PDB file of C-alpha atoms and ligand atoms in Angstrom:
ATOM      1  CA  UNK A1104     -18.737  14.115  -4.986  1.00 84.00           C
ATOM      2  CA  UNK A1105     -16.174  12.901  -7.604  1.00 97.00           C
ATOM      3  CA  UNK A1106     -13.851  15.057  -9.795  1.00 97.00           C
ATOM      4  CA  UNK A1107     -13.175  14.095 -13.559  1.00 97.00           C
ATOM      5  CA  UNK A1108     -10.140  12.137 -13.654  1.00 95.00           C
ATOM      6  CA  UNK A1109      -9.225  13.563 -17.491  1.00 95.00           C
ATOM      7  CA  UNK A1110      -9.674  17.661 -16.195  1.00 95.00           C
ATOM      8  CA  UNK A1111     -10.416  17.452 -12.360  1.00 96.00           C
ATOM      9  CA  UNK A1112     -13.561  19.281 -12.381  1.00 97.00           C
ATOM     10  CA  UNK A1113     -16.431  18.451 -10.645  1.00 97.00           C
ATOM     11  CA  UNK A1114     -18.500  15.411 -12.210  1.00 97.00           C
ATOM     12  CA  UNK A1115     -22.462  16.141 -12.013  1.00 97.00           C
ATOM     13  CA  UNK A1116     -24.704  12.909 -12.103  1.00 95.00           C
ATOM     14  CA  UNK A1117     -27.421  13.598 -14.543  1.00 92.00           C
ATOM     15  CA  UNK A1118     -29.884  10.288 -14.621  1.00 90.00           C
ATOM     16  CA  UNK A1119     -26.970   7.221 -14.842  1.00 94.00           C
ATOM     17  CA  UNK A1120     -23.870   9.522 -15.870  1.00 96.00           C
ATOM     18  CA  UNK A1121     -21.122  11.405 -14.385  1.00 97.00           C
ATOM     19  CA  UNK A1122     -20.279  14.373 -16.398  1.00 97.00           C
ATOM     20  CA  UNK A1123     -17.991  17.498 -16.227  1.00 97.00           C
ATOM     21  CA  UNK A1124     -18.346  20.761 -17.833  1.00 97.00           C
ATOM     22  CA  UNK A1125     -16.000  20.125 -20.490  1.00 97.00           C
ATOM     23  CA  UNK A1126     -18.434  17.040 -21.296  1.00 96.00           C
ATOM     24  CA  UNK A1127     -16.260  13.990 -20.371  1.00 96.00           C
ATOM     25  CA  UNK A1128     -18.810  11.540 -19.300  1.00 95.00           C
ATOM     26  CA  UNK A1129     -18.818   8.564 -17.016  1.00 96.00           C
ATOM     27  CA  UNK A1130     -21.244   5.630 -16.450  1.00 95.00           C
ATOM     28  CA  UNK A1131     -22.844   4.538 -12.786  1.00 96.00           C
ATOM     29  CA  UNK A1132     -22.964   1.072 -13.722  1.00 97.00           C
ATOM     30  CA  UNK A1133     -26.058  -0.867 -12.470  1.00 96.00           C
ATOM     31  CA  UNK A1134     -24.564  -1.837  -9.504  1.00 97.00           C
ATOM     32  CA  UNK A1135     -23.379   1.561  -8.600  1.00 96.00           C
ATOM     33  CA  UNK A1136     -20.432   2.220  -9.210  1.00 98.00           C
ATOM     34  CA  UNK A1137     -18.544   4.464 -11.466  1.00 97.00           C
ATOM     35  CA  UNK A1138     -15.313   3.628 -13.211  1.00 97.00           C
ATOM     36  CA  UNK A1139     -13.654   6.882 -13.049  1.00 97.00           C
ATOM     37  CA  UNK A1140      -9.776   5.198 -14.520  1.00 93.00           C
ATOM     38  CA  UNK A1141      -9.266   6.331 -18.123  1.00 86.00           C
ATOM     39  CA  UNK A1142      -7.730   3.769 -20.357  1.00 74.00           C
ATOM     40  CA  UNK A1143      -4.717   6.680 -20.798  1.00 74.00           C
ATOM     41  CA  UNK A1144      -3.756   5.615 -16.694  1.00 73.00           C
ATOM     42  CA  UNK A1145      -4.258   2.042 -16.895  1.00 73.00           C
ATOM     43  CA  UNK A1146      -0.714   0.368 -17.463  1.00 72.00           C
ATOM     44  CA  UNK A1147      -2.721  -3.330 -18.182  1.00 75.00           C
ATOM     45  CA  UNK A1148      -5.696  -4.378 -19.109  1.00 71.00           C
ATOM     46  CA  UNK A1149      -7.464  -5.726 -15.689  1.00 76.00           C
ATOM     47  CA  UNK A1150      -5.082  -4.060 -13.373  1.00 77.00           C
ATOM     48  CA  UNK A1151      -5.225  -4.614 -10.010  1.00 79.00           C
ATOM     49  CA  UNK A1152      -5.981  -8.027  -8.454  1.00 83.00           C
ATOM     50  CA  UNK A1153      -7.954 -10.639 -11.163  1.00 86.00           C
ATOM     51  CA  UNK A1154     -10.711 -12.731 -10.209  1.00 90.00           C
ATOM     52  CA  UNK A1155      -9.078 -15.620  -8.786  1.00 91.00           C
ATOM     53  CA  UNK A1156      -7.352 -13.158  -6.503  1.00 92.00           C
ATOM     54  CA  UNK A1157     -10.774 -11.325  -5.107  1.00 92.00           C
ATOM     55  CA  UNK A1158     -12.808 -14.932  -5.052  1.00 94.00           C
ATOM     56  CA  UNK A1159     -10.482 -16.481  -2.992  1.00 96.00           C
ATOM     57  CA  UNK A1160     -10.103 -13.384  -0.783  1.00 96.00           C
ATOM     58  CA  UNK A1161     -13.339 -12.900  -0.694  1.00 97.00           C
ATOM     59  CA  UNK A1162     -13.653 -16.576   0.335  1.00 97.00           C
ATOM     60  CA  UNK A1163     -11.312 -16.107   3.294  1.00 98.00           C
ATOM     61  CA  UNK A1164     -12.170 -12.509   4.339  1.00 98.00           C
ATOM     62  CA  UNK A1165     -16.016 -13.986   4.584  1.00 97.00           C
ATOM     63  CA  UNK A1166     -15.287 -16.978   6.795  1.00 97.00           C
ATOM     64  CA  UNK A1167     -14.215 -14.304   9.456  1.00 98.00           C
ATOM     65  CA  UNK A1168     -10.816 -15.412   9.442  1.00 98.00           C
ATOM     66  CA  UNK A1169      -9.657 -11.777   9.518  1.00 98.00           C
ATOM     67  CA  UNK A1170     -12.744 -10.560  11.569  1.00 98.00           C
ATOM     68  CA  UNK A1171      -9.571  -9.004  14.503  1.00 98.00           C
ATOM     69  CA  UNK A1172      -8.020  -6.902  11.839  1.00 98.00           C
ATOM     70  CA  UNK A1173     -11.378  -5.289  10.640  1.00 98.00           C
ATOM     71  CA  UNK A1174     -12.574  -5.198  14.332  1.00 98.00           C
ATOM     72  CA  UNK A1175      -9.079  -3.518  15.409  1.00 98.00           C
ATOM     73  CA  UNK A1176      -9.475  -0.677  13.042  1.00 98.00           C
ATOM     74  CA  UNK A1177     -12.984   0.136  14.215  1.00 98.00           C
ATOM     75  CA  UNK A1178     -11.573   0.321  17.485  1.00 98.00           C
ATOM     76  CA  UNK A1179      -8.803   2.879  16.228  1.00 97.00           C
ATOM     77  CA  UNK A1180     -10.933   4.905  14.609  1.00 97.00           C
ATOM     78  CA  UNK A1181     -14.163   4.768  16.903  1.00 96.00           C
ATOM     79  CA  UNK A1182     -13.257   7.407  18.889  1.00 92.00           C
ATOM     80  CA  UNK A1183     -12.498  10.135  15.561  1.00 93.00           C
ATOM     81  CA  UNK A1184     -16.117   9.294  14.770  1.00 95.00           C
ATOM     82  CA  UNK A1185     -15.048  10.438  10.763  1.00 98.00           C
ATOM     83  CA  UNK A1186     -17.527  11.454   9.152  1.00 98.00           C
ATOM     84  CA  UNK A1187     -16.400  11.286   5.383  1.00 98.00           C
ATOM     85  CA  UNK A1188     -13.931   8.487   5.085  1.00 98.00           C
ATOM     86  CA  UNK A1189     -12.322   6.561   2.709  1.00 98.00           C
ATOM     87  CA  UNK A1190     -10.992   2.713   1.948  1.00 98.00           C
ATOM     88  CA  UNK A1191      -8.223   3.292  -0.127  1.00 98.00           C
ATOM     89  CA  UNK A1192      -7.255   0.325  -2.246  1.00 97.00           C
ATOM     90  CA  UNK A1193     -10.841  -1.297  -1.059  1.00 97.00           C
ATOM     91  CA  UNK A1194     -10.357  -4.474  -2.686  1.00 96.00           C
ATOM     92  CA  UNK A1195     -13.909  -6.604  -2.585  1.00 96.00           C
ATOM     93  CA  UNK A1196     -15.340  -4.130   0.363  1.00 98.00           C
ATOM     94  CA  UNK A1197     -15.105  -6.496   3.303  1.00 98.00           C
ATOM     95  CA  UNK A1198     -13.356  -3.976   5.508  1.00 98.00           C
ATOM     96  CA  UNK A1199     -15.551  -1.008   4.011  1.00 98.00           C
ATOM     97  CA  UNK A1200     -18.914  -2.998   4.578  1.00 98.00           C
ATOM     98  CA  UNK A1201     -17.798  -3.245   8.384  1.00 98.00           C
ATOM     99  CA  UNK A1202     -16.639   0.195   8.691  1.00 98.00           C
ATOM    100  CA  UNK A1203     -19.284   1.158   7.058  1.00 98.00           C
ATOM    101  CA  UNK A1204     -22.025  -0.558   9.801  1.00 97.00           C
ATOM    102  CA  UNK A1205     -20.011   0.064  12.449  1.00 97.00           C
ATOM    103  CA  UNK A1206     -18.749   3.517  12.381  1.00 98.00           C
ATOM    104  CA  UNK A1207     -21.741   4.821  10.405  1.00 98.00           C
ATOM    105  CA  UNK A1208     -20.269   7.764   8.768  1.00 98.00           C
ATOM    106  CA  UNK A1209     -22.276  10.146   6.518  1.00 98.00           C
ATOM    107  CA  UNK A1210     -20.464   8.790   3.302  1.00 98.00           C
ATOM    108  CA  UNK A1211     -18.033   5.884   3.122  1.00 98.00           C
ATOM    109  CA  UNK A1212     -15.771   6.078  -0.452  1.00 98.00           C
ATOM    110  CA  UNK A1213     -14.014   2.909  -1.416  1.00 98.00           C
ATOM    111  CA  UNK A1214     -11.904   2.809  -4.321  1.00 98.00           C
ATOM    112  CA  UNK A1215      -9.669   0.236  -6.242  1.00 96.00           C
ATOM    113  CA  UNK A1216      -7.837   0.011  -9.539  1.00 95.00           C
ATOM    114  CA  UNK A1217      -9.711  -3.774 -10.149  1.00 93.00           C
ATOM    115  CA  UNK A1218     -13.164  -3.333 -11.830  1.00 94.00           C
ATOM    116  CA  UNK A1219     -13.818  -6.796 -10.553  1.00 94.00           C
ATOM    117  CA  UNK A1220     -13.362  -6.060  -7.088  1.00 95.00           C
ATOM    118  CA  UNK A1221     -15.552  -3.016  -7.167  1.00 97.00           C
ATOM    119  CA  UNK A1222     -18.048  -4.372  -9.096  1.00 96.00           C
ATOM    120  CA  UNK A1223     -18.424  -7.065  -6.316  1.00 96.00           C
ATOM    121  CA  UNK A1224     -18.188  -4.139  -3.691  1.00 98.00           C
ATOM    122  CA  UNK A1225     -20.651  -2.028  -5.216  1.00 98.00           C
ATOM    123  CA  UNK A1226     -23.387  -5.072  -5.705  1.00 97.00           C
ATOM    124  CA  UNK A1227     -22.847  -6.306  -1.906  1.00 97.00           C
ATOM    125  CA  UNK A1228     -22.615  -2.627   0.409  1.00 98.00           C
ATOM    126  CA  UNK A1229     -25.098  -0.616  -1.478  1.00 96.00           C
ATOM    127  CA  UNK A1230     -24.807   2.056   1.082  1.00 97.00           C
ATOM    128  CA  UNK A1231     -21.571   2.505   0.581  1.00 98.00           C
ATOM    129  CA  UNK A1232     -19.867   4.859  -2.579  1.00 98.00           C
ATOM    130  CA  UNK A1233     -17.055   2.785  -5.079  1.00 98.00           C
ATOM    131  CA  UNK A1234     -14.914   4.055  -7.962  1.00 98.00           C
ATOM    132  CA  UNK A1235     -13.146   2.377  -9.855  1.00 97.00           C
ATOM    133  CA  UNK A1236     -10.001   4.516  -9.551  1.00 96.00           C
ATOM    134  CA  UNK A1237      -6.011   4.565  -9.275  1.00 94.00           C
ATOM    135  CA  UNK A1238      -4.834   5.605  -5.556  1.00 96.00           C
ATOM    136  CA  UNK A1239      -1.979   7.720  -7.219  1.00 95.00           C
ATOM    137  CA  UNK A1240      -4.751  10.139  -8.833  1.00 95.00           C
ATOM    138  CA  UNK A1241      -7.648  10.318  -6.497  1.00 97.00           C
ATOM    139  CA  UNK A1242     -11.240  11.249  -7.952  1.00 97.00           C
ATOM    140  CA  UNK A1243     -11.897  13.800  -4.595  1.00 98.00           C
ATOM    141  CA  UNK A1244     -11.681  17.048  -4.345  1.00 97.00           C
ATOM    142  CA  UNK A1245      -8.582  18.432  -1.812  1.00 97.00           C
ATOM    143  CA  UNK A1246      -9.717  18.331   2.128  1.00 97.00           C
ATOM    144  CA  UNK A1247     -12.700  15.977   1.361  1.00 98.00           C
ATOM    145  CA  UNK A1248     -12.002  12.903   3.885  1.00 98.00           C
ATOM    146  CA  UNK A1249     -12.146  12.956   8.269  1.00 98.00           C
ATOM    147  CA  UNK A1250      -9.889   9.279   7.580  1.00 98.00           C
ATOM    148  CA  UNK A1251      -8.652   7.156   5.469  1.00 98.00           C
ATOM    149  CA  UNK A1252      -8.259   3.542   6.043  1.00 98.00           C
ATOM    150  CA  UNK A1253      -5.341   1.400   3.871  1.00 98.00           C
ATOM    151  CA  UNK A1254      -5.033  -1.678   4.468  1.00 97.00           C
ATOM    152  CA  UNK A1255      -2.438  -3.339   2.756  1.00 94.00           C
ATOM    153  CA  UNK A1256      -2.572  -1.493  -1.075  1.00 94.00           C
ATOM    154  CA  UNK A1257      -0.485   1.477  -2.709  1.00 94.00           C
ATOM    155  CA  UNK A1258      -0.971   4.992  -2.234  1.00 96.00           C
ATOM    156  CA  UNK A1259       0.639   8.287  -2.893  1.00 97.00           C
ATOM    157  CA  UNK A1260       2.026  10.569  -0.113  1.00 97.00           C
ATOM    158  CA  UNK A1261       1.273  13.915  -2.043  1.00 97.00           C
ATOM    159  CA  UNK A1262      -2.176  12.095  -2.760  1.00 98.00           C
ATOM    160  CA  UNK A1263      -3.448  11.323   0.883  1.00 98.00           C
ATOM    161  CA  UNK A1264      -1.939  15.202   1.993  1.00 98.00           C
ATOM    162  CA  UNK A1265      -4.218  15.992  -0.325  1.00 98.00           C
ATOM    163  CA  UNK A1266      -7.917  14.301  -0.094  1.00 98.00           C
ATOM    164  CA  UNK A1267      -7.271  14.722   3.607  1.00 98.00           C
ATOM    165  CA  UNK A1268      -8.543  17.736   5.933  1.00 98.00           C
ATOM    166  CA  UNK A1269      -5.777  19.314   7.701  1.00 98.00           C
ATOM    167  CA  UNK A1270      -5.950  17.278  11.199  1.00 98.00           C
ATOM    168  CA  UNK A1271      -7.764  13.893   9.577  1.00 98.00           C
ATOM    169  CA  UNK A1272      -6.383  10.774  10.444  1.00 98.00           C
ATOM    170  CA  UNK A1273      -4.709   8.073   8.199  1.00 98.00           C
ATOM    171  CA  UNK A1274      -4.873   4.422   9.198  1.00 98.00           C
ATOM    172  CA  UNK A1275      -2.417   2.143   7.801  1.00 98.00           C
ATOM    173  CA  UNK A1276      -2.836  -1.933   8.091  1.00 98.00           C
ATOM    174  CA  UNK A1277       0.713  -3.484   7.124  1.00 97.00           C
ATOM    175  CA  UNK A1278       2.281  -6.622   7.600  1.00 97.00           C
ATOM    176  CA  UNK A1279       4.297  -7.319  10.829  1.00 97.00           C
ATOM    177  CA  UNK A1280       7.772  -9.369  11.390  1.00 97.00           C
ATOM    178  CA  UNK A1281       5.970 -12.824  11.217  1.00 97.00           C
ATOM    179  CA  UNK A1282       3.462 -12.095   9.034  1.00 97.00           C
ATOM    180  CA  UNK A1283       2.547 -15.814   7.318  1.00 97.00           C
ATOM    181  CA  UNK A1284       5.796 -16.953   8.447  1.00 96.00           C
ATOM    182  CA  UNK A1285       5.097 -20.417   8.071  1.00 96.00           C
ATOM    183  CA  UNK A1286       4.296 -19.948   4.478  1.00 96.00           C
ATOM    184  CA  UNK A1287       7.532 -18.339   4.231  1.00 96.00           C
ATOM    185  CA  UNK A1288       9.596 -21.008   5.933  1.00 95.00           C
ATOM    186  CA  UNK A1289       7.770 -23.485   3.131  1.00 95.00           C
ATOM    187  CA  UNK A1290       8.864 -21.387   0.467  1.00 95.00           C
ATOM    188  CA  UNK A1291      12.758 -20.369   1.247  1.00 94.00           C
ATOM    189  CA  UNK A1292      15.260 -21.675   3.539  1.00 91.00           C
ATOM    190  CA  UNK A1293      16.406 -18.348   4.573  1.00 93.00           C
ATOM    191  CA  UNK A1294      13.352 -16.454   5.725  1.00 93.00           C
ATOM    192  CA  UNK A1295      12.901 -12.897   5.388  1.00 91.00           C
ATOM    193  CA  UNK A1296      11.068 -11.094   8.046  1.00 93.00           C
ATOM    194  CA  UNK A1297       8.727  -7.466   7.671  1.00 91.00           C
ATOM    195  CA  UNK A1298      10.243  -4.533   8.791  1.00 93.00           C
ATOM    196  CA  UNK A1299       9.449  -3.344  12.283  1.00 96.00           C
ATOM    197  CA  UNK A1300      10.267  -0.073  11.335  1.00 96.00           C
ATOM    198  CA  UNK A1301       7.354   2.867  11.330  1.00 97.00           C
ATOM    199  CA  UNK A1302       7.562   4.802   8.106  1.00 96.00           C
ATOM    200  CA  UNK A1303       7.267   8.369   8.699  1.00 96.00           C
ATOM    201  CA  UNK A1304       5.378   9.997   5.759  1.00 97.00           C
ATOM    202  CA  UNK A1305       5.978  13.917   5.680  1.00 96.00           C
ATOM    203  CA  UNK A1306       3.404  15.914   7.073  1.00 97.00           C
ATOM    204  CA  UNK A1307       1.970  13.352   9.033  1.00 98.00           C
ATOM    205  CA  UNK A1308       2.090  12.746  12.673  1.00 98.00           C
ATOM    206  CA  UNK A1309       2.503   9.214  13.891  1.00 98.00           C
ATOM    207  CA  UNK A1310       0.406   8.676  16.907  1.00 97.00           C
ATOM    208  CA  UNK A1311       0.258   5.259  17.556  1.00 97.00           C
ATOM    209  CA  UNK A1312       1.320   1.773  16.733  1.00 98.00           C
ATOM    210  CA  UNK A1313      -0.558  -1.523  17.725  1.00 98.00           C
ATOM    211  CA  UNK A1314       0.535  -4.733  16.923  1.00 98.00           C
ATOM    212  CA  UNK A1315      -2.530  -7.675  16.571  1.00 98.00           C
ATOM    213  CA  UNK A1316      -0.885 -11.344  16.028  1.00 98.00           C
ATOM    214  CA  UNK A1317      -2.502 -14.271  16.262  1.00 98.00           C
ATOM    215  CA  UNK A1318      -2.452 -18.142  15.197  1.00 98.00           C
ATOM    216  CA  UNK A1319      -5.180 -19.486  12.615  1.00 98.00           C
ATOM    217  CA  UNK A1320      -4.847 -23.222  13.627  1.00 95.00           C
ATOM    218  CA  UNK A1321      -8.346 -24.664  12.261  1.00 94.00           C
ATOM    219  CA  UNK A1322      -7.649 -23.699   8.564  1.00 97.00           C
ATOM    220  CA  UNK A1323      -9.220 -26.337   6.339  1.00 97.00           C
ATOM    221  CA  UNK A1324      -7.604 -27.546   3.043  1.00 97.00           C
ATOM    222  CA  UNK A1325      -9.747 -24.900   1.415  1.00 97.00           C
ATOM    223  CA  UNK A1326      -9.369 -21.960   3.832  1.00 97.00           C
ATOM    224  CA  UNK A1327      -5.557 -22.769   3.032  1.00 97.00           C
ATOM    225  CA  UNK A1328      -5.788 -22.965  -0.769  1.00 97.00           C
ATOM    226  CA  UNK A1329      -7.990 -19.254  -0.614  1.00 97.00           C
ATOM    227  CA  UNK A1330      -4.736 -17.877   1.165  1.00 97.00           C
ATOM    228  CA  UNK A1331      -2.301 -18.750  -0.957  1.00 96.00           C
ATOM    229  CA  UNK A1332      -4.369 -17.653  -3.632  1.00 95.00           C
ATOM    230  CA  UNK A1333      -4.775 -14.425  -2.651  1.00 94.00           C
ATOM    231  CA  UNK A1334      -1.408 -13.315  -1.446  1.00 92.00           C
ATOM    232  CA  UNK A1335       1.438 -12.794  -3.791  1.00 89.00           C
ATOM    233  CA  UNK A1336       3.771 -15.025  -1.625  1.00 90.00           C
ATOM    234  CA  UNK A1337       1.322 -17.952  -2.538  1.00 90.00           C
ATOM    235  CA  UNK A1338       2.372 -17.663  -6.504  1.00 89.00           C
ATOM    236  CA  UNK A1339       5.606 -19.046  -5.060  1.00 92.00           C
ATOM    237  CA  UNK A1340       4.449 -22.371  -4.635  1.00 95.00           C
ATOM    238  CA  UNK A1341       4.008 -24.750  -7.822  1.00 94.00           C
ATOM    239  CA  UNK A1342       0.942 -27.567  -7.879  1.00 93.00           C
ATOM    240  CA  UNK A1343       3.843 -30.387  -4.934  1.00 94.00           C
ATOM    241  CA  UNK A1344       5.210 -27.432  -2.829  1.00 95.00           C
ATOM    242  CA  UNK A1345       1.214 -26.315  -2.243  1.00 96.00           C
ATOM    243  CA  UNK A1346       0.000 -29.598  -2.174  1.00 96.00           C
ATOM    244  CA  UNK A1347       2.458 -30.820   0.642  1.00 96.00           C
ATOM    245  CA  UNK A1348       1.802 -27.698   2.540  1.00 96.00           C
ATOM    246  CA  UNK A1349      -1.865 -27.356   2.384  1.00 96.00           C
ATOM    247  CA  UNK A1350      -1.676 -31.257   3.569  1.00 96.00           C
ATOM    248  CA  UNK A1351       1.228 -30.827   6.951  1.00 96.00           C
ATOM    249  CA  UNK A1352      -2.257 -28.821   7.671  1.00 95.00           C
ATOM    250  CA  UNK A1353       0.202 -26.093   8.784  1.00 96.00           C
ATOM    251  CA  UNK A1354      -1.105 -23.201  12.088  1.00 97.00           C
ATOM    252  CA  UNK A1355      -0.752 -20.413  10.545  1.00 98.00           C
ATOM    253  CA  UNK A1356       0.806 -17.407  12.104  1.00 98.00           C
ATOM    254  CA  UNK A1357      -0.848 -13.633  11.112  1.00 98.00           C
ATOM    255  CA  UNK A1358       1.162 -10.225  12.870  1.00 98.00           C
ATOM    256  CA  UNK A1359      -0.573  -7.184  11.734  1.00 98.00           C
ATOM    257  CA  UNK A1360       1.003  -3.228  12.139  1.00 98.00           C
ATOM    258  CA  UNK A1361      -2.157  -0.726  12.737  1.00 98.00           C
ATOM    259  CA  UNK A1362      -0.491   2.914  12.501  1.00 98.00           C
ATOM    260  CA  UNK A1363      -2.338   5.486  13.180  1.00 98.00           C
ATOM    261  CA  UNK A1364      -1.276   8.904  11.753  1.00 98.00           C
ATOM    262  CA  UNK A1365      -2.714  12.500  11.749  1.00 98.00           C
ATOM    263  CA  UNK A1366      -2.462  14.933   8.948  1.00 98.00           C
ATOM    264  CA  UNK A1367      -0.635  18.308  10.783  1.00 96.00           C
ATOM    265  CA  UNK A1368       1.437  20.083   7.611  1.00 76.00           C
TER     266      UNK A1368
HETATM  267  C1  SAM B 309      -3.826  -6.885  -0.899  1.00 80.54           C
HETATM  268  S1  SAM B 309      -5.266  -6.109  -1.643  1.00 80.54           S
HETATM  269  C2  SAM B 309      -6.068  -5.474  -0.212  1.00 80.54           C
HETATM  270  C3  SAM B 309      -7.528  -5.292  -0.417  1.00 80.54           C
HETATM  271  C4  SAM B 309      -8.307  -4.956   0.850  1.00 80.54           C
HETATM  272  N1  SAM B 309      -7.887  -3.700   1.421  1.00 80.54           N
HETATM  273  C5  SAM B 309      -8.153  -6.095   1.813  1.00 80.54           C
HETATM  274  O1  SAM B 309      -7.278  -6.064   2.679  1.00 80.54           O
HETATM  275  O2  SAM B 309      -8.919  -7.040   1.670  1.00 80.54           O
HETATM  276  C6  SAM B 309      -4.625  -4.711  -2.421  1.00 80.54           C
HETATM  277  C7  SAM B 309      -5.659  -3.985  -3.244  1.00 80.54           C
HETATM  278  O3  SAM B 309      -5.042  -2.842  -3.830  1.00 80.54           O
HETATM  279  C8  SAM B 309      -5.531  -2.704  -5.148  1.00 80.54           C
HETATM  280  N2  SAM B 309      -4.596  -1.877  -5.910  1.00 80.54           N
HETATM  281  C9  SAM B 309      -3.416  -2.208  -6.468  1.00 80.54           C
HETATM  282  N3  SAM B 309      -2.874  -1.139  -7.087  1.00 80.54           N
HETATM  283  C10 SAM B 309      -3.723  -0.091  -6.916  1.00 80.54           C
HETATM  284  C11 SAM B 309      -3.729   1.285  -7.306  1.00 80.54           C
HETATM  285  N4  SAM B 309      -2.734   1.829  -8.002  1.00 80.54           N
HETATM  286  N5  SAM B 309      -4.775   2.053  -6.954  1.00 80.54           N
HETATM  287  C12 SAM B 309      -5.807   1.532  -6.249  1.00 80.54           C
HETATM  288  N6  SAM B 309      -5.853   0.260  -5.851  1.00 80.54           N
HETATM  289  C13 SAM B 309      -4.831  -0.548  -6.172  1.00 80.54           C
HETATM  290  C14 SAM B 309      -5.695  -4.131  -5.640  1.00 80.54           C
HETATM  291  O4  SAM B 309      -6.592  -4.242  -6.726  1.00 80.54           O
HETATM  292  C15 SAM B 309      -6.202  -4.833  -4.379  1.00 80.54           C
HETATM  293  O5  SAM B 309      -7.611  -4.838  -4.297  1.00 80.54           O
HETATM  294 ZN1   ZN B 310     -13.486  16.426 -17.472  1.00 80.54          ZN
END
């Protein structure tokens, strides 16, 4: 199921540990998961997104606020019915916990570089699989995954050609022109908008693009907070700047890019 991130051999589980033939052993923590990132590939302590980050995202993502975004990538990727497929960059598990129930597929992976997040994951979609893991060195063997879903984290081209079978599909969820704009216009006087451009990755097909906008105009002081909170933009603000914002109780304008790609090398 998971290779050894220190040799890349296959990792047995024997009782509660993964281990390799050249002995390099891993725990499945109690809420089952394994933290498969060696301290040799972290470049901080807590990398990935802290606590604060996941709460409040967790916060938002749970209110439903984002319920279109996880309910347009089931639609894309209803009719590949995958099989093995994997969240890369997972975060808390909201999207993989929907996936999960709504595609059913024989084995859902997520994986994230923040323990926090996967710890969280791990405890609330038991029948789902999380690793603690960096998406530039993937613990799966090559050819493993039907799809992979990323929505809105890192990864590494020569990475996905490789987890991927030959003819799996790669979802991508990115942010569109006016993404958040209105945080944006709070923040700078000259705004910068997201590309509209589609980023060809070699190897891969693009198939298809949809675009899902739409307004969040009920957002309550704390629904408002959670967002800044959890995007980077939000860091931006200091204690007045948020404080006016979060109080012009602002509609807030979300523009998603779904691209769906196919591995053809
Ligand atoms: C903006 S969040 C998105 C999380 C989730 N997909 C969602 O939309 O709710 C980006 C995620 O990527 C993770 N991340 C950052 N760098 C990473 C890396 N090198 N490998 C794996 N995950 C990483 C962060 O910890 C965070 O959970
Ligand atoms: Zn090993």
């Amino acid at each position: 199921m998971y290779l050894c991130p220190l040799c890349q051999l296959p990792l047995v589980l024997n009782q509660r540990q993964y281990q390799c033939s050249n002995k390099h052993s891993f725990d499945l923590a109690k809420e089952g998961y394994v933290n498969l990132l060696p301290v040799q590939q972290k470049k901080s302590l807590d990398p990935g997104d802290n606590t604060e980050m996941m709460q409040a995202r967790r916060a938002f993502l749970q209110a439903g606020w984002y319920q279109r975004v996880a309910e347009q990538a089931v639609a894309m990727l209803s009719a590949v019915k995958p099989q093995q497929l994997l969240d890369l960059g997972c975060g808390e598990g909201y999207y993989s916990g929907i996936l999960q129930q709504r595609l059913s597929p024989q084995q859902l992976h997520g994986i994230d570089i923040s323990k926090t997040a996967i710890r969280f994951a791990a405890k609330h979609y038991p029948k789902a699989h999380f690793a603690v893991a960096s998406a530039y060195q993937l613990p799966f063997v090559a050819g493993q995954f039907d799809a992979i879903v990323r929505i809105y984290a890192p990864s590494l081209l020569s990475e996905l050609q490789r987890v991927l079978k030959v003819g799996g599909y790669l979802l991508t969820v990115t942010p569109a022109p006016d993404h958040l704009l209105q945080i944006k216009q709070a923040l700078y006087s000259e705004v910068k908008l997201h590309s509209s451009e589609i980023v060809e990755l070699a190897g891969f097909q693009h198939l298809a693009r949809q675009q899902l906008s739409f307004t969040l105009d009920r957002l309550t002081a704390e629904d408002l907070s959670h967002l800044i909170t959890m995007v980077p933009l939000g860091w931006k603000f200091n204690q007045e700047t948020q404080a006016s914002f979060i109080n012009s109780k602002p509609t807030i304008q979300c523009d998603f890019y779904f691209d769906l790609y196919t591995l053809s090398l």
